[in-house]
Amino acid sequence: MILYICVTVITIILAYMCRSVDEYAAPYERSVCLRLYGGSYSRAVLFQRLCLLTVFVILFAVSASRINVGNDYGTYVEFMHRLYTDKYIADAGVPTEWGFNLLARFIYRISGGENFLLVFAIYAFVTVAFFITAIREQSVDFGLSFLLFMTFGYYFQSFSTVRYYMALAIALYCMRLVNERKWLSFTVLVLIGSGFHKSLLVILPLYFLATLVWKKWMIALGAVACISCFFLKDIYLKVLVILYPSYEGTEYLAGSGFSWINIIRCVAVLALSVYVYREVVKDSRVGLFFFNLNIGALALYIFGSFLPIVSRIGYYLTVSHILFVPMMIHAIPDKKVRRVIYAALVAVSILYFAVYLRKAYDDGVLVLPYRTFFFHEMVDTLSDVM
């Protein structure tokens, strides 16, 4: 736990030291940088890039050096073993997508053995790179967005659900492509990413719908779809089984995705967006997109809570909060109100992070205790004991 706290504090400090000093910076930002760095703009750019690189190296090193950390680490090692040896046990194969399977087979083949550490290192590299790039390119306040990224558990949870969080990082990056209307690049990247977690495909329609200015008839259709969840649960669950055959006949389908925390979070973001609607949402393509994503997430958590995968779909929408909330805070006209909300957000984030760390040892998370391959060995998997 001490390691995670230290990593979080150090990387957040470095993130706040990164300033917008790129070549497209506004004249005011340039003048600030010149004063801060002794009149050398190039030195300021170099310092910023050094901070970003240091953040990336720290996050990548901690993630790539772990062994048997995360709820599904051992499961993935088992799947990769089956793929490498073509040894299928008590089922028809492995439930992972073609991208995961192809990568595992390729790495194992060129390594001449079961080098699962390298596979997890590649996932760590891609996930961290997409998250940092997405935040750097889209946030109006890199430091605050990065603080939310760390304290809301996105980074540490990527230790546990490896494939999904790589897909989530891709989804966050794709928001830029959507806002720039680069639909072809968006579609291609999503299709590639879905090869590692097919749930990523849901953002193709959802992100498109979030870009629309909804008319009254569209809102009416959306309301009908939400209400239908009360009467057509069985049909929707059958569709879910078609998409996720491995869920059939399991207790997982009886689960619920209802979460007061997620609902309260979406309501709080909605309240803030209404407060600054004129400044952020009304005449802004990006603001409207984030606003609609939050509305969609709120509707999903309320009406679609009977779906066991609702949290996975919802996260594709609510991950936008780490970009949207800083945008809204910086748009608040009253400086005193802005500072109060900023301070309240930081306090809530720290509290959320503390609660997350307390649950980090629990089944379903298991990102603690932290182990590294420098000092620990991988435990036996199913194939090892049979």
Coordinates of C-alpha atoms in Angstrom, one line a residue:
M1 CA 0.0 0.0 0.0
I2 CA 2.9 2.4 0.8
L3 CA 4.3 1.8 -2.7
Y4 CA 0.9 2.7 -4.3
I5 CA 0.6 5.9 -2.2
C6 CA 4.1 6.9 -3.1
V7 CA 3.6 6.3 -6.8
T8 CA 0.4 8.2 -6.7
V9 CA 1.8 11.2 -4.9
I10 CA 5.0 11.4 -7.0
T11 CA 3.3 11.1 -10.3
I12 CA 0.6 13.6 -9.4
I13 CA 3.3 16.1 -8.4
L14 CA 5.1 15.5 -11.7
A15 CA 1.8 15.9 -13.6
Y16 CA 1.2 19.3 -12.0
M17 CA 4.7 20.3 -13.0
C18 CA 3.8 19.7 -16.6
R19 CA 2.6 22.9 -18.2
S20 CA 1.1 23.5 -21.6
V21 CA 4.1 24.7 -23.4
D22 CA 3.8 23.0 -26.7
E23 CA 4.2 24.8 -30.0
Y24 CA 0.5 25.5 -30.2
A25 CA 0.3 27.1 -26.9
A26 CA -1.5 30.5 -26.6
P27 CA 0.7 33.6 -26.4
Y28 CA -0.2 34.1 -22.7
E29 CA 1.0 30.6 -22.0
R30 CA 4.2 31.1 -23.9
S31 CA 5.0 34.3 -22.0
V32 CA 4.4 32.5 -18.6
C33 CA 6.7 29.7 -19.7
L34 CA 9.4 32.2 -20.7
R35 CA 9.3 33.8 -17.3
L36 CA 9.3 30.5 -15.5
Y37 CA 12.2 29.0 -17.4
G38 CA 14.5 31.9 -17.7
G39 CA 13.5 33.1 -21.1
S40 CA 14.1 29.7 -22.8
Y41 CA 10.9 28.3 -24.4
S42 CA 12.7 25.2 -25.6
R43 CA 14.0 24.5 -22.1
A44 CA 10.4 24.7 -20.9
V45 CA 9.3 22.2 -23.5
L46 CA 12.1 19.9 -22.6
F47 CA 11.2 20.1 -18.9
Q48 CA 7.6 19.2 -19.7
R49 CA 8.5 16.3 -21.8
L50 CA 10.9 15.0 -19.1
C51 CA 8.1 15.2 -16.6
L52 CA 5.7 13.3 -18.9
L53 CA 8.3 10.7 -19.6
T54 CA 9.1 10.2 -15.9
V55 CA 5.4 9.7 -15.2
F56 CA 5.1 7.1 -17.9
V57 CA 8.3 5.3 -16.8
I58 CA 7.1 5.1 -13.2
L59 CA 3.6 3.8 -14.1
F60 CA 4.9 1.4 -16.7
A61 CA 7.7 0.0 -14.4
V62 CA 5.4 -0.6 -11.5
S63 CA 2.8 -2.4 -13.7
A64 CA 5.3 -4.4 -15.8
S65 CA 7.3 -5.6 -12.8
R66 CA 4.4 -7.2 -11.0
I67 CA 3.7 -10.9 -10.8
N68 CA 0.5 -12.5 -9.7
V69 CA -1.0 -9.1 -8.8
G70 CA -4.6 -8.6 -10.0
N71 CA -7.8 -10.7 -9.8
D72 CA -7.3 -12.3 -13.3
Y73 CA -3.5 -12.5 -13.4
G74 CA -3.4 -16.2 -12.8
T75 CA -6.3 -16.8 -15.1
Y76 CA -4.5 -15.1 -18.0
V77 CA -1.4 -17.1 -17.4
E78 CA -3.5 -20.2 -17.6
F79 CA -5.2 -19.1 -20.8
M80 CA -1.8 -18.3 -22.4
H81 CA -0.5 -21.7 -21.3
R82 CA -3.4 -23.4 -23.0
L83 CA -2.9 -21.4 -26.2
Y84 CA 0.8 -22.2 -26.3
T85 CA 0.4 -25.9 -25.6
D86 CA -3.1 -26.4 -27.2
K87 CA -4.1 -28.0 -24.0
Y88 CA -7.7 -27.3 -23.3
I89 CA -9.1 -28.3 -19.9
A90 CA -12.8 -28.9 -19.1
D91 CA -14.0 -26.5 -21.7
A92 CA -14.0 -25.8 -25.4
G93 CA -11.0 -23.5 -25.2
V94 CA -10.3 -20.0 -23.9
P95 CA -12.9 -17.2 -23.9
T96 CA -10.4 -14.5 -24.8
E97 CA -10.5 -12.6 -28.1
W98 CA -8.4 -13.1 -31.2
G99 CA -6.0 -10.2 -30.4
F100 CA -5.2 -11.5 -27.0
N101 CA -4.7 -15.0 -28.4
L102 CA -2.6 -13.9 -31.3
L103 CA -0.3 -11.7 -29.1
A104 CA 0.2 -14.5 -26.5
R105 CA 1.0 -17.1 -29.1
F106 CA 3.4 -14.7 -30.9
I107 CA 5.3 -13.7 -27.7
Y108 CA 5.5 -17.2 -26.5
R109 CA 6.8 -18.4 -29.9
I110 CA 9.5 -15.8 -30.3
S111 CA 10.5 -16.2 -26.6
G112 CA 10.9 -19.9 -27.0
G113 CA 8.8 -20.4 -23.8
E114 CA 6.0 -19.2 -21.7
N115 CA 7.1 -15.6 -21.2
F116 CA 3.9 -14.3 -19.7
L117 CA 5.8 -11.4 -18.0
L118 CA 6.6 -9.9 -21.4
V119 CA 2.9 -10.2 -22.4
F120 CA 1.8 -8.3 -19.3
A121 CA 4.5 -5.7 -19.9
I122 CA 3.2 -5.0 -23.4
Y123 CA -0.3 -4.6 -22.0
A124 CA 1.1 -2.2 -19.3
F125 CA 3.0 -0.2 -22.0
V126 CA -0.1 0.2 -24.3
T127 CA -2.5 1.0 -21.5
V128 CA -0.4 3.6 -19.7
A129 CA 0.6 5.2 -23.1
F130 CA -3.0 5.5 -24.3
F131 CA -4.2 6.9 -20.9
I132 CA -1.4 9.5 -20.6
T133 CA -1.6 10.6 -24.3
A134 CA -5.4 10.9 -24.1
I135 CA -5.3 13.0 -21.0
R136 CA -2.4 15.2 -22.3
E137 CA -4.1 15.9 -25.6
Q138 CA -7.6 16.5 -24.4
S139 CA -7.6 17.9 -20.8
V140 CA -7.6 21.6 -20.1
D141 CA -5.9 20.8 -16.8
F142 CA -3.5 17.9 -17.1
G143 CA -2.6 17.9 -13.4
L144 CA -6.2 17.7 -12.2
S145 CA -7.2 15.1 -14.8
F146 CA -4.2 13.0 -13.9
L147 CA -5.1 13.3 -10.2
L148 CA -8.6 11.9 -11.0
F149 CA -7.1 9.2 -13.1
M150 CA -4.9 8.0 -10.2
T151 CA -7.2 8.5 -7.3
F152 CA -10.3 7.0 -9.0
G153 CA -8.3 3.8 -9.4
Y154 CA -8.1 3.6 -13.2
Y155 CA -4.4 2.9 -13.1
F156 CA -4.3 0.4 -10.3
Q157 CA -7.4 -1.4 -11.4
S158 CA -5.6 -2.0 -14.8
F159 CA -3.5 -4.5 -12.8
S160 CA -6.7 -6.6 -12.2
T161 CA -8.7 -6.5 -15.4
V162 CA -5.9 -6.2 -17.9
R163 CA -7.8 -6.5 -21.2
Y164 CA -10.7 -4.3 -20.3
Y165 CA -8.6 -1.4 -19.0
M166 CA -6.5 -1.5 -22.1
A167 CA -9.8 -1.2 -24.0
L168 CA -10.9 1.6 -21.7
A169 CA -7.6 3.5 -22.3
I170 CA -8.3 3.2 -26.1
A171 CA -11.8 4.4 -25.6
L172 CA -10.6 7.6 -23.7
Y173 CA -8.2 8.3 -26.6
C174 CA -10.9 7.7 -29.1
M175 CA -12.9 10.6 -27.7
R176 CA -10.5 13.0 -29.4
L177 CA -11.1 11.3 -32.7
V178 CA -14.9 11.5 -32.2
N179 CA -14.7 15.2 -31.3
E180 CA -12.6 15.8 -34.4
R181 CA -15.0 13.8 -36.5
K182 CA -12.3 11.4 -37.6
W183 CA -14.8 8.6 -37.9
L184 CA -12.7 6.2 -40.0
S185 CA -9.7 6.4 -37.6
F186 CA -12.1 6.0 -34.7
T187 CA -13.8 2.9 -36.2
V188 CA -10.5 1.2 -37.2
L189 CA -9.0 1.8 -33.7
V190 CA -12.1 0.4 -32.0
L191 CA -12.1 -2.7 -34.2
I192 CA -8.5 -3.4 -33.4
G193 CA -9.1 -2.8 -29.7
S194 CA -12.1 -5.1 -29.7
G195 CA -9.7 -7.9 -30.6
F196 CA -8.5 -7.6 -27.0
H197 CA -11.9 -6.9 -25.4
K198 CA -15.0 -7.1 -27.5
S199 CA -17.0 -4.9 -25.2
L200 CA -15.2 -1.9 -26.8
L201 CA -17.5 -2.3 -29.7
V202 CA -20.3 -0.7 -27.7
I203 CA -18.7 2.7 -28.0
L204 CA -19.2 2.8 -31.8
P205 CA -23.0 3.5 -31.4
L206 CA -22.8 5.1 -28.0
Y207 CA -20.1 7.7 -28.8
F208 CA -21.9 8.6 -32.1
L209 CA -25.2 9.1 -30.2
A210 CA -23.4 11.3 -27.7
T211 CA -22.3 13.7 -30.5
L212 CA -25.9 14.4 -31.5
V213 CA -28.0 17.3 -30.5
W214 CA -31.0 15.3 -29.3
K215 CA -34.4 16.3 -30.6
K216 CA -37.6 15.8 -28.6
W217 CA -38.5 12.7 -30.6
M218 CA -35.1 11.2 -29.9
I219 CA -35.5 11.9 -26.2
A220 CA -38.9 10.2 -26.3
L221 CA -37.4 7.1 -27.9
G222 CA -34.6 7.1 -25.3
A223 CA -37.2 7.3 -22.5
V224 CA -39.1 4.3 -24.1
A225 CA -35.9 2.3 -24.3
C226 CA -35.2 3.0 -20.6
I227 CA -38.7 2.1 -19.5
S228 CA -38.6 -1.1 -21.5
C229 CA -35.8 -2.3 -19.2
F230 CA -38.5 -2.9 -16.6
F231 CA -40.5 -5.3 -18.8
L232 CA -38.0 -6.8 -21.2
K233 CA -35.2 -7.9 -18.8
D234 CA -35.3 -11.6 -19.9
I235 CA -35.0 -10.7 -23.6
Y236 CA -32.0 -8.4 -22.9
L237 CA -30.3 -11.1 -20.8
K238 CA -30.7 -13.5 -23.7
V239 CA -29.0 -11.0 -26.0
L240 CA -26.3 -10.7 -23.4
V241 CA -25.7 -14.5 -23.5
I242 CA -25.3 -14.4 -27.2
L243 CA -22.6 -11.7 -26.9
Y244 CA -21.0 -13.4 -23.9
P245 CA -21.6 -17.2 -24.2
S246 CA -19.4 -17.9 -21.2
Y247 CA -22.0 -16.3 -18.9
E248 CA -24.7 -18.9 -19.8
G249 CA -25.7 -21.1 -16.9
T250 CA -23.6 -19.2 -14.4
E251 CA -24.5 -17.3 -11.3
Y252 CA -23.0 -14.2 -12.9
L253 CA -26.3 -13.5 -14.8
A254 CA -28.1 -13.3 -11.5
G255 CA -25.8 -10.5 -10.4
S256 CA -26.7 -6.8 -10.4
G257 CA -24.7 -3.8 -11.6
F258 CA -26.6 -1.3 -9.4
S259 CA -24.2 1.1 -7.7
W260 CA -25.1 4.1 -5.6
I261 CA -21.6 5.4 -5.9
N262 CA -21.8 5.6 -9.7
I263 CA -25.2 7.1 -9.7
I264 CA -24.2 9.8 -7.1
R265 CA -21.1 10.5 -9.2
C266 CA -23.1 11.0 -12.4
V267 CA -25.7 13.1 -10.6
A268 CA -22.9 15.4 -9.2
V269 CA -21.4 15.8 -12.6
L270 CA -24.8 16.5 -14.0
A271 CA -25.4 19.2 -11.4
L272 CA -22.1 20.9 -12.1
S273 CA -22.7 20.7 -15.9
V274 CA -26.1 22.4 -15.5
Y275 CA -24.4 25.1 -13.4
V276 CA -22.0 25.9 -16.2
Y277 CA -24.2 24.8 -19.1
R278 CA -24.0 28.1 -20.9
E279 CA -20.2 28.3 -20.6
V280 CA -19.3 24.7 -21.4
V281 CA -22.1 22.8 -23.0
K282 CA -24.4 25.1 -25.0
D283 CA -22.2 26.1 -27.8
S284 CA -19.4 23.5 -27.5
R285 CA -19.2 20.3 -29.5
V286 CA -16.8 18.8 -26.9
G287 CA -18.8 19.9 -23.9
L288 CA -22.1 18.5 -25.4
F289 CA -20.4 15.2 -26.1
F290 CA -19.2 14.8 -22.5
F291 CA -22.6 16.0 -21.2
N292 CA -24.5 13.4 -23.3
L293 CA -22.0 10.7 -22.2
N294 CA -22.8 11.5 -18.5
I295 CA -26.6 11.5 -19.2
G296 CA -26.2 8.1 -20.9
A297 CA -24.2 6.7 -18.0
L298 CA -26.8 7.9 -15.5
A299 CA -29.6 6.3 -17.4
L300 CA -27.7 3.1 -17.8
Y301 CA -26.9 2.8 -14.1
I302 CA -30.5 3.4 -13.1
F303 CA -32.4 1.4 -15.8
G304 CA -29.9 -1.1 -16.9
S305 CA -28.6 -2.2 -13.5
F306 CA -30.0 -5.7 -14.0
L307 CA -27.2 -6.3 -16.5
P308 CA -24.2 -7.8 -14.9
I309 CA -21.9 -6.0 -17.4
V310 CA -23.5 -2.6 -16.8
S311 CA -20.4 -1.3 -15.0
R312 CA -18.1 -2.2 -18.0
I313 CA -20.4 -0.3 -20.4
G314 CA -20.8 2.5 -17.9
Y315 CA -17.1 3.0 -17.5
Y316 CA -16.7 3.7 -21.2
L317 CA -19.0 6.7 -20.6
T318 CA -17.9 7.9 -17.2
V319 CA -14.2 7.7 -17.9
S320 CA -14.9 11.0 -19.7
H321 CA -15.3 12.6 -16.3
I322 CA -11.6 13.0 -15.9
L323 CA -11.7 15.3 -18.8
F324 CA -15.1 16.9 -18.4
V325 CA -14.9 17.8 -14.7
P326 CA -11.7 19.9 -15.0
M327 CA -13.2 21.6 -18.1
M328 CA -16.3 22.6 -16.1
I329 CA -14.3 23.7 -13.1
H330 CA -12.1 26.0 -15.2
A331 CA -15.2 27.5 -16.8
I332 CA -16.8 28.6 -13.5
P333 CA -16.9 32.4 -13.6
D334 CA -16.7 33.1 -9.9
K335 CA -13.1 32.5 -8.7
K336 CA -14.2 31.8 -5.1
V337 CA -16.7 29.2 -6.2
R338 CA -14.2 27.7 -8.6
R339 CA -11.6 27.3 -5.8
V340 CA -14.1 25.8 -3.4
I341 CA -15.3 23.2 -5.9
Y342 CA -11.7 22.5 -6.9
A343 CA -10.7 21.9 -3.3
A344 CA -13.9 19.8 -2.7
L345 CA -13.1 17.6 -5.7
V346 CA -9.5 17.0 -4.6
A347 CA -10.8 16.1 -1.1
V348 CA -13.4 13.7 -2.4
S349 CA -10.8 12.1 -4.8
I350 CA -8.4 11.5 -1.9
L351 CA -11.2 10.0 0.2
Y352 CA -12.2 7.8 -2.8
F353 CA -8.6 6.6 -3.2
A354 CA -8.4 5.7 0.5
V355 CA -11.5 3.6 0.3
Y356 CA -10.2 1.9 -2.8
L357 CA -7.0 1.0 -1.1
R358 CA -8.9 -0.5 1.8
K359 CA -10.7 -2.8 -0.6
A360 CA -7.6 -3.6 -2.7
Y361 CA -7.1 -6.9 -0.9
D362 CA -10.6 -8.1 -1.6
D363 CA -11.6 -10.8 -4.0
G364 CA -12.5 -9.3 -7.3
V365 CA -9.8 -6.7 -7.0
L366 CA -6.6 -8.2 -5.5
V367 CA -4.2 -5.5 -6.6
L368 CA -2.7 -5.8 -3.1
P369 CA -0.4 -7.2 -1.9
Y370 CA 2.0 -6.1 -4.5
R371 CA 4.6 -8.6 -5.7
T372 CA 7.4 -8.2 -8.2
F373 CA 9.1 -10.9 -10.2
F374 CA 12.4 -9.7 -8.7
F375 CA 11.5 -11.3 -5.4
H376 CA 8.6 -13.6 -6.0
E377 CA 7.7 -16.6 -8.2
M378 CA 4.5 -17.3 -10.0
V379 CA 2.1 -19.7 -8.1
D380 CA 0.8 -22.9 -9.7
T381 CA -2.0 -22.5 -12.1
L382 CA -4.7 -25.1 -13.0
S383 CA -2.6 -26.8 -15.6
D384 CA 0.3 -27.1 -13.1
V385 CA -1.7 -29.1 -10.5
M386 CA -3.7 -31.4 -12.9

